[in-house]
Short mmCIF file of C-alpha atoms in Angstrom, two decimals:
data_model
loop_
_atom_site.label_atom_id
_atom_site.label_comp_id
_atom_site.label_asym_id
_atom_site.label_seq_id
_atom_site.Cartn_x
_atom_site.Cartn_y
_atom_site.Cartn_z
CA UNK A 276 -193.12 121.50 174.96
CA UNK A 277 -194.87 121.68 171.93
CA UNK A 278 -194.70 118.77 169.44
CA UNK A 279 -193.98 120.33 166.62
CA UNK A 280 -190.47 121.71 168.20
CA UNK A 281 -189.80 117.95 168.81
CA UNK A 282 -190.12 117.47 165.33
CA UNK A 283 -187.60 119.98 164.77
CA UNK A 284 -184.73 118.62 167.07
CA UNK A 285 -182.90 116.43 164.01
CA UNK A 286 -182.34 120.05 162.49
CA UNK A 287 -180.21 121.19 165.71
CA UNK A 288 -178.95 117.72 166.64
CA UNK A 289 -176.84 115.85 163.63
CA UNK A 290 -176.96 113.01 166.76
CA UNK A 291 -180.51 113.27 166.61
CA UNK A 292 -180.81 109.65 164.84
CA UNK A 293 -178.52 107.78 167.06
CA UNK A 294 -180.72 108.30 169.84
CA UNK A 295 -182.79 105.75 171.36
CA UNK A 296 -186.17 106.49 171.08
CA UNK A 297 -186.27 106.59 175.23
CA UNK A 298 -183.58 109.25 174.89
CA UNK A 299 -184.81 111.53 172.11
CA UNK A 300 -188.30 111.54 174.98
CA UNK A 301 -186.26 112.50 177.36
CA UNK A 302 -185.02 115.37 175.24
CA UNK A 303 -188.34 116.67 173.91
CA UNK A 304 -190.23 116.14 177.40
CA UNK A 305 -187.54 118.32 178.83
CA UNK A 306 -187.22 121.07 176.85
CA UNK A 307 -188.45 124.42 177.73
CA UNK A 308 -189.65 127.17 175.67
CA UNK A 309 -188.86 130.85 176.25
CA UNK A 310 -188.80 134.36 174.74
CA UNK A 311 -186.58 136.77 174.71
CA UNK A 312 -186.87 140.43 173.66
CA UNK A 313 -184.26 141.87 171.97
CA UNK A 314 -181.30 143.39 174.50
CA UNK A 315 -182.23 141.08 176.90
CA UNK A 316 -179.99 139.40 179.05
CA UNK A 317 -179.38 135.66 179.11
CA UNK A 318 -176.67 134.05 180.45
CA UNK A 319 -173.85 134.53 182.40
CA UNK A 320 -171.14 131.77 182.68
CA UNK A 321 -169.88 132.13 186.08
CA UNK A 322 -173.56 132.63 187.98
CA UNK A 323 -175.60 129.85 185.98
CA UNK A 324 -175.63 126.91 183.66
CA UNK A 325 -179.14 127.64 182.08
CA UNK A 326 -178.33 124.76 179.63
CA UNK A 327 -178.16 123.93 175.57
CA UNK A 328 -179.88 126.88 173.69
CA UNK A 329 -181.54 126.13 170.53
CA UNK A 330 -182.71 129.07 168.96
CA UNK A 331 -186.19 128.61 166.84
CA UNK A 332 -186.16 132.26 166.19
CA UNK A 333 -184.35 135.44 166.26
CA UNK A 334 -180.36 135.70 167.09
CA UNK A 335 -178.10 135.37 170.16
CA UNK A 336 -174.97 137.22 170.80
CA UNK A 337 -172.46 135.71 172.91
CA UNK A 338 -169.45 138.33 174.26
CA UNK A 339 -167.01 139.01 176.80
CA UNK A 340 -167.12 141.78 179.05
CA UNK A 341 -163.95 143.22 180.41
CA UNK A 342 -163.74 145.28 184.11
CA UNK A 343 -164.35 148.33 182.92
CA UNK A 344 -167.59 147.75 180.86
CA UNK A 345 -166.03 147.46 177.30
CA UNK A 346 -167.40 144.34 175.79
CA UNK A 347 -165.97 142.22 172.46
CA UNK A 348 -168.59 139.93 170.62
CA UNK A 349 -167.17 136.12 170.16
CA UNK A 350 -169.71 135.17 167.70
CA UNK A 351 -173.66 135.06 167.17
CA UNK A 352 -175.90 132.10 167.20
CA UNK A 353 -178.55 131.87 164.15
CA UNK A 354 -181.79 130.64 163.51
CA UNK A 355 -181.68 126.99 163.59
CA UNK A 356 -178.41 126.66 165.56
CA UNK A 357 -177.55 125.33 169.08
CA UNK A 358 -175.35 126.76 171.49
CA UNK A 359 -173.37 124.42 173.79
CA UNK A 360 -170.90 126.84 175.45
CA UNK A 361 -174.38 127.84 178.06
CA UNK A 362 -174.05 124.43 179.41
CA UNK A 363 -170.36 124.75 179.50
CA UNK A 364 -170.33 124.14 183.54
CA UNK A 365 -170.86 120.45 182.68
CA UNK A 366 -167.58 120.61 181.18
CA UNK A 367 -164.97 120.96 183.80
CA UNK A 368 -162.02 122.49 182.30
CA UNK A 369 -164.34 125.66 180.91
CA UNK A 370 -164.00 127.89 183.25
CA UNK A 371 -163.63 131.54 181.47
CA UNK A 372 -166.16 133.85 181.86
CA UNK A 373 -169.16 134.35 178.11
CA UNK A 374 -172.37 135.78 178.44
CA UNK A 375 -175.37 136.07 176.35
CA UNK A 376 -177.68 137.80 175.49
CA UNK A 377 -180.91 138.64 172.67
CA UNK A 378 -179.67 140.36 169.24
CA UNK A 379 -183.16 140.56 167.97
CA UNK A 380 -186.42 139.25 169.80
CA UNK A 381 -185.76 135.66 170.08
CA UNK A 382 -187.88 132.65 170.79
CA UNK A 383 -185.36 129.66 172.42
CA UNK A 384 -185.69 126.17 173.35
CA UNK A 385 -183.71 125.57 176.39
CA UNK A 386 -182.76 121.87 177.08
CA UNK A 387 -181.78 122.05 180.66
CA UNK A 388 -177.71 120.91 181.52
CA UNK A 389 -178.73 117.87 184.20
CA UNK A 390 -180.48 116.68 180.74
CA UNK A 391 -177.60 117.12 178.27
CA UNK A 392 -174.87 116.09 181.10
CA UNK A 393 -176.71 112.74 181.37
CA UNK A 394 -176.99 112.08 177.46
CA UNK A 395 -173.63 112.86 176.93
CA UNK A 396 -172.56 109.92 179.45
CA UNK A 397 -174.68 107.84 177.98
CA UNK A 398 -174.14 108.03 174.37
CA UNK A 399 -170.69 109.13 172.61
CA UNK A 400 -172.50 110.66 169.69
CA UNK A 401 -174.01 113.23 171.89
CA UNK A 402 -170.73 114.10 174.01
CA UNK A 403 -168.84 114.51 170.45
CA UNK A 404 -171.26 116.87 169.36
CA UNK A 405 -170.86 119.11 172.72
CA UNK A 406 -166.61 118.91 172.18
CA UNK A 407 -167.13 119.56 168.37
CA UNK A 408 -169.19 122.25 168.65
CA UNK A 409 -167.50 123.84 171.75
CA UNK A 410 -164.41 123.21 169.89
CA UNK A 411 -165.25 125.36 166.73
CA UNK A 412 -166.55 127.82 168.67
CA UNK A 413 -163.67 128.03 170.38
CA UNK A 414 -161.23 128.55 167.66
CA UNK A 415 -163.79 131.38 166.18
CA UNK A 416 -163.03 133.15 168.72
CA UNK A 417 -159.39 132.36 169.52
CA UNK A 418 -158.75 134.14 165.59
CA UNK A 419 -160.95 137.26 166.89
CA UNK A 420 -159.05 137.61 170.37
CA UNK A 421 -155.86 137.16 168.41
CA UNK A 422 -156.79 139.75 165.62
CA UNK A 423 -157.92 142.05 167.98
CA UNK A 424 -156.65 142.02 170.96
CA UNK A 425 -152.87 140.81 170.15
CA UNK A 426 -152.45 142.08 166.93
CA UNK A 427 -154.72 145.17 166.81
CA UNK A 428 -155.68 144.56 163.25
CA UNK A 429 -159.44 145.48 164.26
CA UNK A 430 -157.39 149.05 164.72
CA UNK A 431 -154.95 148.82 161.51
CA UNK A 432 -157.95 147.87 159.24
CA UNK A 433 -160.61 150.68 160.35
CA UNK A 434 -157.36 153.12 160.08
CA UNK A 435 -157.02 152.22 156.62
CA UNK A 436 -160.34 152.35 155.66
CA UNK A 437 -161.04 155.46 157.08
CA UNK A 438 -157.92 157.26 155.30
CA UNK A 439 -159.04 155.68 152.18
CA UNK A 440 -161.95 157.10 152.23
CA UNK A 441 -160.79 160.67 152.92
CA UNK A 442 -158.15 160.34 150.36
CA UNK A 443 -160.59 159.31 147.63
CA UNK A 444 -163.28 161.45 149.19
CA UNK A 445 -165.59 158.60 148.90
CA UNK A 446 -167.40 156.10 151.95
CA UNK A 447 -167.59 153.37 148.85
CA UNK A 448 -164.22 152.23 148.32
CA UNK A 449 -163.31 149.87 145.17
CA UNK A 450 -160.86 147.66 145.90
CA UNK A 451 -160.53 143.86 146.94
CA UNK A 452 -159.84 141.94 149.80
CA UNK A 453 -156.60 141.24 148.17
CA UNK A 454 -155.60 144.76 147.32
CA UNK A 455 -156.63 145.61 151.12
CA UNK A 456 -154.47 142.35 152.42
CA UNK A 457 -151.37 143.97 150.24
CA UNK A 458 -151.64 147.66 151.53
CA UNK A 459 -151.84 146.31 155.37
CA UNK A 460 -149.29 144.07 155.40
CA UNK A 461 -151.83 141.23 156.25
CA UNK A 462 -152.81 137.75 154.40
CA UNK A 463 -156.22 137.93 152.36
CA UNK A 464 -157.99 135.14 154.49
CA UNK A 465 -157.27 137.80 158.02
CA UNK A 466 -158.99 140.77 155.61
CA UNK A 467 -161.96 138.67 154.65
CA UNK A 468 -162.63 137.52 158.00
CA UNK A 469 -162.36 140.60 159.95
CA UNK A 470 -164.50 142.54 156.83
CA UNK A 471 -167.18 139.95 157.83
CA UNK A 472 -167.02 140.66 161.25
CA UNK A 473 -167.20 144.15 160.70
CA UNK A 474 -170.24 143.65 158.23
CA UNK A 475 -172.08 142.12 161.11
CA UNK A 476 -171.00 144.65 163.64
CA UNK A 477 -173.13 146.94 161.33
CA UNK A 478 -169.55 148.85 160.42
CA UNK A 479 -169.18 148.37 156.82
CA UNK A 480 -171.75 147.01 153.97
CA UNK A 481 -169.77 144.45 151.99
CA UNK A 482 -170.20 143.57 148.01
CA UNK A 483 -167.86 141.81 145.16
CA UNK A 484 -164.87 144.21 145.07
CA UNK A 485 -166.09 146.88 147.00
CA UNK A 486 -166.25 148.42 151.07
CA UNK A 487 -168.90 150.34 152.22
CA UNK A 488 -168.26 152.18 155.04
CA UNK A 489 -171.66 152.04 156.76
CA UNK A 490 -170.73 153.65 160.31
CA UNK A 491 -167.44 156.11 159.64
CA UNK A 492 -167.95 157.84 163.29
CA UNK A 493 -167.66 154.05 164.35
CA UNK A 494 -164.64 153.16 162.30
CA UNK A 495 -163.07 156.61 163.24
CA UNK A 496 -163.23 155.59 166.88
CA UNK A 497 -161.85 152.56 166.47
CA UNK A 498 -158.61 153.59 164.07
CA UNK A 499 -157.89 156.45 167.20
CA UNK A 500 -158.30 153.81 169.94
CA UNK B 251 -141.34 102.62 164.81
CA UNK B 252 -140.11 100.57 168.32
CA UNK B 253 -142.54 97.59 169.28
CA UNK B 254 -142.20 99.35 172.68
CA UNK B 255 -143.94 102.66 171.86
CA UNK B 256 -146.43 100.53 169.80
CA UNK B 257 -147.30 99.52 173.89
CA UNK B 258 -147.68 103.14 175.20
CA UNK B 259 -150.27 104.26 172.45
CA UNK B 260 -153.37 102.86 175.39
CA UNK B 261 -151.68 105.23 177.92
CA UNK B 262 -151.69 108.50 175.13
CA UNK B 263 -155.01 107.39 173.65
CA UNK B 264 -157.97 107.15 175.88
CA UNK B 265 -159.70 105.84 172.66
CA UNK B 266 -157.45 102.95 172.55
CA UNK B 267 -159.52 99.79 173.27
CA UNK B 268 -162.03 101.17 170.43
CA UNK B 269 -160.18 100.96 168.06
CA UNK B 270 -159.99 97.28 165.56
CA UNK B 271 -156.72 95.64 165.48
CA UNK B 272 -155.93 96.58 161.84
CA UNK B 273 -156.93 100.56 163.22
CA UNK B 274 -154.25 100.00 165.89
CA UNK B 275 -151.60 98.58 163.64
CA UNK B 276 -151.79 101.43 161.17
CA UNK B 277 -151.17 104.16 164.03
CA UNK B 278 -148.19 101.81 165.14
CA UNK B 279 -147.25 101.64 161.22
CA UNK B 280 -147.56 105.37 160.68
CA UNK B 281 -146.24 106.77 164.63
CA UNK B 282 -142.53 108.21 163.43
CA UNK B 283 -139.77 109.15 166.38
CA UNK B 284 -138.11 112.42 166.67
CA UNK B 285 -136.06 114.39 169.00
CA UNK B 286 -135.76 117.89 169.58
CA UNK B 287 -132.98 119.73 171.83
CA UNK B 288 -134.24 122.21 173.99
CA UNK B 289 -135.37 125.44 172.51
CA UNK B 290 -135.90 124.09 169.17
CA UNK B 291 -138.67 124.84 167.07
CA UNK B 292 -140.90 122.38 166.21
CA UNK B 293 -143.98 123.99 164.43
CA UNK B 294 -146.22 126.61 162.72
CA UNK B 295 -149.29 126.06 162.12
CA UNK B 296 -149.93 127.89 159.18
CA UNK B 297 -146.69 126.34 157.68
CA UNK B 298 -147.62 123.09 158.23
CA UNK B 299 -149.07 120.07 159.74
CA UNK B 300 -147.13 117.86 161.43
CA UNK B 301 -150.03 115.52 162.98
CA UNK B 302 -150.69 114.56 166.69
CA UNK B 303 -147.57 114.70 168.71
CA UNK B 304 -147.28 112.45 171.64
CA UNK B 305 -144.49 113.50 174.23
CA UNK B 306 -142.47 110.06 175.40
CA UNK B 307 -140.07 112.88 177.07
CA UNK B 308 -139.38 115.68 178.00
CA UNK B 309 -141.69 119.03 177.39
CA UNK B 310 -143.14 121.31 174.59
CA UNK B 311 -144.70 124.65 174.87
CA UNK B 312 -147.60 125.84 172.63
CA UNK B 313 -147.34 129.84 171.95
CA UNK B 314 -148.96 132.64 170.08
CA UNK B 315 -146.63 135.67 168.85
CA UNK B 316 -147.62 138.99 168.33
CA UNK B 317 -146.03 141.05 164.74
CA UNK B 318 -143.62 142.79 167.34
CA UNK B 319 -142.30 139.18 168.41
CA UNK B 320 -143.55 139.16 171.76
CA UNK B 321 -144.69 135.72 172.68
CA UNK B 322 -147.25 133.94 174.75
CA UNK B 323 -147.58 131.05 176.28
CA UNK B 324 -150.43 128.80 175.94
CA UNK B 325 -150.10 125.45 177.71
CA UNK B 326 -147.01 123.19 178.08
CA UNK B 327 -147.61 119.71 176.72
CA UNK B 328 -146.08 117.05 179.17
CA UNK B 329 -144.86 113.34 179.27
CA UNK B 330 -147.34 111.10 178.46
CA UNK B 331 -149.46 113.64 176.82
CA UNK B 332 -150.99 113.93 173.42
CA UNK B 333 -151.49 117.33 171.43
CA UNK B 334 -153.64 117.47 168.76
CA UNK B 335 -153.87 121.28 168.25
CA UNK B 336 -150.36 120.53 165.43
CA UNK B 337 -153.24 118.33 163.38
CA UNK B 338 -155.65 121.50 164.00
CA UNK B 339 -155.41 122.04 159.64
CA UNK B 340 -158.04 118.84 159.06
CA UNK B 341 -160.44 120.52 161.71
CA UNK B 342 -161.90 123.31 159.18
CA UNK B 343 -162.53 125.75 161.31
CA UNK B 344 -159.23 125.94 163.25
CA UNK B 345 -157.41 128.23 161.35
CA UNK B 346 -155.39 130.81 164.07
CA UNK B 347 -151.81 130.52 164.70
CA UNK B 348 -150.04 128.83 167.05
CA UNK B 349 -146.54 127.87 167.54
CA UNK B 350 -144.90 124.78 169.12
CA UNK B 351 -141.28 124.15 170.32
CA UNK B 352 -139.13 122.05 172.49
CA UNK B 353 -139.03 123.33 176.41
CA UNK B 354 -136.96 120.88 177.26
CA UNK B 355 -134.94 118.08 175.32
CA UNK B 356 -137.72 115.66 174.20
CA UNK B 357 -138.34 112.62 172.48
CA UNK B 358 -141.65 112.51 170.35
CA UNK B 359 -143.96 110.06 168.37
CA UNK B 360 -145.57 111.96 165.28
CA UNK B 361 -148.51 110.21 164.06
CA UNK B 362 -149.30 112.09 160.74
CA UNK B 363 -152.12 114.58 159.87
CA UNK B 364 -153.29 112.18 157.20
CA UNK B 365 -153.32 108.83 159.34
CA UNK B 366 -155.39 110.68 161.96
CA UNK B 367 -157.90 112.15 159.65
CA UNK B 368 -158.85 108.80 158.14
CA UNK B 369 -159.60 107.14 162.08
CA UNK B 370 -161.15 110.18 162.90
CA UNK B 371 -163.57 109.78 160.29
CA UNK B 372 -163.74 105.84 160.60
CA UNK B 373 -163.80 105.95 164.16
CA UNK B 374 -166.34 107.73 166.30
CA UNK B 375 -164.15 107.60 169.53
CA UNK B 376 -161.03 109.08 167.51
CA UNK B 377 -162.76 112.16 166.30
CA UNK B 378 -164.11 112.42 169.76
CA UNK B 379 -161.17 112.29 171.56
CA UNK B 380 -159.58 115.53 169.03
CA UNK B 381 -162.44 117.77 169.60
CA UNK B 382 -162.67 117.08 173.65
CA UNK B 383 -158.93 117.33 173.71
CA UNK B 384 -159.53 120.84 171.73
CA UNK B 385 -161.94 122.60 173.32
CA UNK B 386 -160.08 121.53 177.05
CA UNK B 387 -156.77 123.12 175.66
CA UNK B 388 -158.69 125.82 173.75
CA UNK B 389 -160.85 126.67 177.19
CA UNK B 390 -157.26 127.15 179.24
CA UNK B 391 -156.26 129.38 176.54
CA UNK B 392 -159.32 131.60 176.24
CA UNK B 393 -158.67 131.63 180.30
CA UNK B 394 -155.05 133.15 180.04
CA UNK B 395 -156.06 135.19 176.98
CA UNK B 396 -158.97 137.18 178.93
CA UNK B 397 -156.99 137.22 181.77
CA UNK B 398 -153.55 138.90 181.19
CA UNK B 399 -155.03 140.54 177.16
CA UNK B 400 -158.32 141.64 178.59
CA UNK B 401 -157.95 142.05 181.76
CA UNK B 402 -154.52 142.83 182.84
CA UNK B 403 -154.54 140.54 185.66
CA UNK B 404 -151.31 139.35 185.27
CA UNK B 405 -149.99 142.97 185.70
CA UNK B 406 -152.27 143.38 188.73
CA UNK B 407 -150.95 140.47 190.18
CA UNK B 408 -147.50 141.06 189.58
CA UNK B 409 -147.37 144.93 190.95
CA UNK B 410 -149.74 143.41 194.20
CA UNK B 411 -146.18 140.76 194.83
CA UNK B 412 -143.71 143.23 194.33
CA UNK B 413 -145.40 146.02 196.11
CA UNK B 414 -146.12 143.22 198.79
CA UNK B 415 -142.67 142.29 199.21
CA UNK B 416 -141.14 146.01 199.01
CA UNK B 417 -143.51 146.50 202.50
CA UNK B 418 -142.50 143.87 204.01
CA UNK B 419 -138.85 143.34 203.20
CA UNK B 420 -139.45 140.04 202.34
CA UNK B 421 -139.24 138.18 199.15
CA UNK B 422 -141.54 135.43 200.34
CA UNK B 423 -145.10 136.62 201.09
CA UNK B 424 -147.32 134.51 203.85
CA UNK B 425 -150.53 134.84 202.24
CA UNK B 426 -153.20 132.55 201.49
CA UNK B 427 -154.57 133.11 198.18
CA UNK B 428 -157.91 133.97 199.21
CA UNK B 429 -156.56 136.90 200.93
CA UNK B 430 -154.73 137.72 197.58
CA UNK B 431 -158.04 137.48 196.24
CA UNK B 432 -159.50 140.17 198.17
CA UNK B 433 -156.40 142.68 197.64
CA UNK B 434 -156.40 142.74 194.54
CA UNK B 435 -160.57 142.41 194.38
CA UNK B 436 -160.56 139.11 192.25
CA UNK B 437 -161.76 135.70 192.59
CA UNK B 438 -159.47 133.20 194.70
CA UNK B 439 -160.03 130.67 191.81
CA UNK B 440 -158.59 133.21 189.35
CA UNK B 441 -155.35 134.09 191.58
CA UNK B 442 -154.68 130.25 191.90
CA UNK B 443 -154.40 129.81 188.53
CA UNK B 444 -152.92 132.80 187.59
CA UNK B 445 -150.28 132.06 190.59
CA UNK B 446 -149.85 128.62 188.83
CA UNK B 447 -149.24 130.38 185.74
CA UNK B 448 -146.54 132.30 187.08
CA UNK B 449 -145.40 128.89 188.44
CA UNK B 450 -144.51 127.64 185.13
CA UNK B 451 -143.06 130.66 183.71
CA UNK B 452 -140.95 130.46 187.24
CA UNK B 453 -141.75 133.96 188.14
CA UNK B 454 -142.88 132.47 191.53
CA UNK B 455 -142.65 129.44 193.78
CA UNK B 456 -145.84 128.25 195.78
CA UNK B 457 -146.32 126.27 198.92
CA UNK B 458 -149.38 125.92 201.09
CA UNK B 459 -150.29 129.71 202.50
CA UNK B 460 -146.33 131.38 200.94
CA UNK B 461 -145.67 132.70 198.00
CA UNK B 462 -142.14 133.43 197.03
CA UNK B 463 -140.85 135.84 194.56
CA UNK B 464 -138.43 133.55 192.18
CA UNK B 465 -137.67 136.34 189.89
CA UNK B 466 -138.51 139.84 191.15
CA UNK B 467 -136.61 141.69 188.56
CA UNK B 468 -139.14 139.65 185.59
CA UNK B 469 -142.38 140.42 187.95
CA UNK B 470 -140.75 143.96 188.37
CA UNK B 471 -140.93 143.90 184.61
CA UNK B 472 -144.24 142.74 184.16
CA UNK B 473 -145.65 145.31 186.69
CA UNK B 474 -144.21 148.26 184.81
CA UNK B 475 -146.04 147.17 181.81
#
């Protein structure tokens, strides 16, 4: 690898400093460059264990795919952040089924999983950044499964947005996340999340007080659904 | 609390030995007993916090529930166990809902939120142990979610039985699960533990290479979905 991306390894790894200096070698003379253009495909869980992904440039997507094609993103992975869950093998009681792939053209460092598995034995520091990680990750995307897929709020939000902005003949509707939390029946914290995740969907443009709806033929799918 | 559950702590907390002898004594200090009867409720997470829960007897069951009340379980926490998801409000990002209560009668230490949050910030090991213990219960979850949300396959598995045992007359099937596997055109690793789901929620009863039907009229039920 370049030196310059071992310079850069205390911005991915907060355990970067309670490394040995034999281990934080082992780490940069390991680590693998590679490019991805955007749309490619990555990673799946179940066929390999490619190993940590630290992404220098671009953006990841990791989603789910169900049997009949549909798929439902978990979360992204930014510029400057790691992703754990693609050496997830190493941890044995992972066992659903992610994969990953290139949001925009992305240049990755991959540290392989024989690597990480090792460090993680070795030093506690490294293993709690693997569970913390994995574990906030996790929880992400337990709230999306449950907002989506158990309570259909995905569905009940686009509904209302898209009737709101037939009744007021307008795709920029005024209101706040509060106002939206009252006429759904929801709490303001569920609003403002799944708002976000919409924004980065690409289905609505968010600023203070106000809902842009960015892709109505999208959010008219997804109220019929 | 009872000298005598001051002595069990090593066998709930991996972490034990790491911990100074003034960090022991205030978990000792702090670890308040309670009993619940069967079926009682126990917790809500966004209600609440109630700390780490440590199960001296009996059973609890952690659940999601849907607006219309239908429920879901997400992992039973037996004897000897710890669960740490009930102190979930101190980890920032956990923030989805889950529900605990009593599946059988049960006798259980409560370490509070507050007592747990200062180790886990002291101690290394502590916070380690919460975020490993996490993202294991967390991975089952995301397992049964994707399974029986995404892709049915509790549904699929349940109209495969009962068709099964309508052909044959029998209520006990003599099937390995690999051949399960390949009727219903899933992985045998997926049927086992979706068989051992059903196992817990006594729907079925396993032995090596037989499966019997325990309660045809639920997976009648559950196939009609």
């Amino acid at each position: 690898m370049q030196k310059e991306d071992c310079g850069r390894m205390a911005g991915f790894f907060p355990f970067w400093d309670k490394l040995t200096g034999e281990e934080q070698k082992t780490i940069c003379r390991n680590a693998a460059s590679a490019e991805y253009p955007k749309g490619a495909f990555i990673h799946r869980a179940s066929e390999d264990c490619v190993g940590v992904l630290l992404v220098k440039e671009g953006q990841l997507r990791v989603y789910m795919q169900s049997e009949d094609g549909r798929d439902i993103t978990l979360f992204r992975i930014d510029e400057g952040e790691a992703c754990v869950l693609s050496a997830s093998c190493f941890m044995q009681e992972i066992t659903f089924e992610i994969l990953i792939d290139a949001e925009k053209d992305s240049e990755v460092l991959v540290i392989p999983t024989a690597v990480i598995r090792r460090l993680s034995q070795e030093n506690i520091y490294v293993e709690n950044f693997i569970y913390k990680q994995a574990a906030e990750r996790f929880s992400d995307v337990m709230w999306t499964m449950q907002q989506i897929l158990f309570m259909s709020f995905d569905k009940r939000l686009a509904v209302f947005l898209v009737d709101e902005a037939a009744k007021t003949g307008e795709d920029t509707l005024t209101m706040t996340h509060d106002q939206i939390a009252r006429y759904t029946g929801s709490a303001r914290e569920v609003v403002s999340r799944m708002l976000k995740y919409f924004e980065k969907e690409n289905l609505v443009e968010l600023a203070r007080g106000r809902v842009k709806l960015a892709n109505k033929k999208k959010l008219q799918e997804l109220a019929r659904k």
